[in-house]
Amino acid sequence: MPAYGIVGAQWGDEGKGKVVDFLAEKADMVVRFSGGSNAGHTVINDQGKFALHLVPSGIFWPHADAVIGPGVVVNPGTLLDELRGLQERGVATDRLYVSDHAHVVMPYHIQLDLLEEEARGAKAIGTTGRGIGPAYVDKIARIGIRIGDLLDADYLRGRLEAAVRQKNQVLTKIYGAEPIDFDQLFDECIEHGEALRSYVTSVESRIEVALAKGANILLEGAQGAMLDLDHGTYPYVTSSSVSIGGACTGLGIPPSEVRGIVGVFKAYSTRVGAGPLTAELDDEVGSKIRELAWEYGTTTGRPRRVGWFDGVAARYSASINGFTSCVLTRLDVLDGISPVKVCVAYEVDGKRLTSFPSRLRVQERCQPVWEELPGWTAPTAGITDRAQLPAEALAYVARIEELVRCPVDVISTGPKREESIVVRPILPDRAG
Ligand code: GDP
Ligand code: IMO
Ligand code: MG
């Protein structure tokens, strides 16, 4: 029965890849439910260092199925490259399953993503340029192409003709760009479909069977709750339902089957792209953290904006997700920094706010209210036993638990799989 959501709780890049790879030791299935190759999930384990964009981070465990769910948008070329890269490094990919319902990210989606960003000028979102927004637009507009369609040439031809007709109008008349060559695109789609055929399946029924067997299923989130299409800092968001609700709609899994909802937080804040980040640090501490922690995007290589932990946003994220557990990553990055600060409230127009404001125009004007805590000098890096953490680090974790109102059940002290402290196990053992 049990499914466990592993959800990014801030602005993405919290370390979901590391956490999912670690927790998947006890999982029978690891499923991506939303987003696409805008995600970049880093995994470091005994097989090496990997940056995954579409393949679930459970792929390294031979006992686990890795599933790309219906709610994901899939660039077939990117997926095939990623699979090839894994196979070349000896990672088995025969337990990967791709939903026939997942939508395809087409070359014209990428082209439109870039053109739309350019047209936004100073108001650009700072998208990853992977075509994610335009692909979800077509899904909602019901002119999207699904992975299953790539396996049916006749059906695909009709669907693609309609889509290309519309896109060519937009490309040529609005953006003055070249039209798409239909035949070339159609052939490419058929080729991709053939290459993916053995992976494509009805994911909903696989999940149903797994749940009936009592399998442990990890629902691997992408992005972070503050980038959620409905609940994030709109329009500076991604185009999918990042939060736990997106796992249910993006997979066809009933909410009653979700036993645990795990929020992955990093010990401070980062954000790539535009949009409010109240706890942002524009000083040398911020630069120090960026360089120390190599806070550069896994997907685009862009420098990440850095800030202290934002307790107001964190509490909001916990409330829209209903976290039952938190995982705190990158505690080691704060080793040797003293004092450490947390943002405990916002101030705007002389008023103090402790709940996240609803309107972007208010979010943008909020100033952080800081609380200082003593830092720690003894390193936490690589520690695997909670008892060995310095008292100040424990106090910092306890303060975060208070602010989020949820226990921190796992603390990550380094990027490698084993650099983890389990305070309380999140998943039960596999049924066998
Ligand atoms: P994701 O998108 O949430 O999977 O996160 P990313 O992989 O984009 O970014 C997280 C970065 O932090 C990666 O470089 C990870 O290797 C690294 N990382 C994860 N957990 C820890 C940790 O506890 N300590 C340190 N120092 N690095 C970590
Ligand atoms: P993971 O899964 C961090 C951000 C982009 C941009 C906004 C919209 O690695 O945590 P999009 O390309 O989705 O239309 O861009 O969302 N963004 C991410 N930031 N981590 C991610 O994924 C992100 N995926 C999208 O930077 O601000
Ligand atoms: Mg990432």
Short mmCIF file of N, CA, C and O in Angstrom, two decimals, residues 16 22 62 67 80 99 118 188 240 299 310 326 338 360 393 409 412:
data_model
loop_
_atom_site.label_atom_id
_atom_site.label_comp_id
_atom_site.label_asym_id
_atom_site.label_seq_id
_atom_site.Cartn_x
_atom_site.Cartn_y
_atom_site.Cartn_z
N LYS A 16 17.15 16.50 -3.92
CA LYS A 16 16.18 15.40 -4.05
C LYS A 16 16.82 14.15 -4.64
O LYS A 16 16.51 13.03 -4.23
N PHE A 22 19.33 7.59 -1.87
CA PHE A 22 19.57 7.03 -0.53
C PHE A 22 18.36 6.23 -0.04
O PHE A 22 18.49 5.08 0.38
N PRO A 62 19.19 -2.27 -8.30
CA PRO A 62 18.66 -3.31 -9.20
C PRO A 62 17.31 -3.86 -8.77
O PRO A 62 16.57 -4.40 -9.59
N VAL A 67 10.27 4.57 -12.90
CA VAL A 67 9.09 4.83 -13.73
C VAL A 67 8.96 6.33 -14.03
O VAL A 67 9.09 7.16 -13.13
N LEU A 80 16.77 9.39 -24.39
CA LEU A 80 17.61 8.36 -25.02
C LEU A 80 19.09 8.62 -24.75
O LEU A 80 19.85 7.68 -24.46
N SER A 99 5.64 6.13 -19.21
CA SER A 99 4.19 6.17 -19.43
C SER A 99 3.84 6.53 -20.88
O SER A 99 4.36 7.51 -21.41
N GLU A 118 12.75 35.58 -24.66
CA GLU A 118 13.33 36.77 -25.26
C GLU A 118 12.29 37.90 -25.32
O GLU A 118 12.59 39.04 -24.99
N GLU A 188 11.70 11.92 -37.32
CA GLU A 188 12.43 11.91 -36.04
C GLU A 188 11.56 11.31 -34.92
O GLU A 188 12.02 10.52 -34.10
N SER A 240 4.28 23.20 -13.88
CA SER A 240 3.65 21.96 -13.44
C SER A 240 3.32 22.01 -11.96
O SER A 240 3.73 22.92 -11.24
N THR A 299 21.40 21.66 -14.48
CA THR A 299 20.88 21.58 -15.85
C THR A 299 21.49 22.65 -16.74
O THR A 299 21.89 22.38 -17.87
N ASP A 310 14.77 30.24 4.88
CA ASP A 310 13.58 31.10 4.98
C ASP A 310 12.46 30.32 5.68
O ASP A 310 11.79 29.48 5.07
N CYS A 326 10.67 15.76 7.30
CA CYS A 326 11.56 16.59 6.49
C CYS A 326 12.90 15.88 6.37
O CYS A 326 13.29 15.11 7.25
N SER A 338 29.82 31.41 11.14
CA SER A 338 29.19 31.83 12.39
C SER A 338 29.09 33.35 12.43
O SER A 338 30.04 34.04 12.03
N LEU A 360 2.33 38.52 -5.45
CA LEU A 360 3.72 38.71 -5.89
C LEU A 360 4.22 40.12 -5.53
O LEU A 360 5.34 40.28 -5.06
N ALA A 393 24.90 22.67 15.82
CA ALA A 393 24.25 22.16 14.60
C ALA A 393 22.91 21.52 14.97
O ALA A 393 21.90 21.70 14.27
N ASP A 409 13.72 14.01 9.81
CA ASP A 409 13.97 12.58 10.03
C ASP A 409 15.28 12.10 9.41
O ASP A 409 15.79 11.06 9.80
N SER A 412 21.31 15.24 5.81
CA SER A 412 22.33 14.89 4.82
C SER A 412 23.56 15.75 5.08
O SER A 412 23.46 16.97 5.20
#
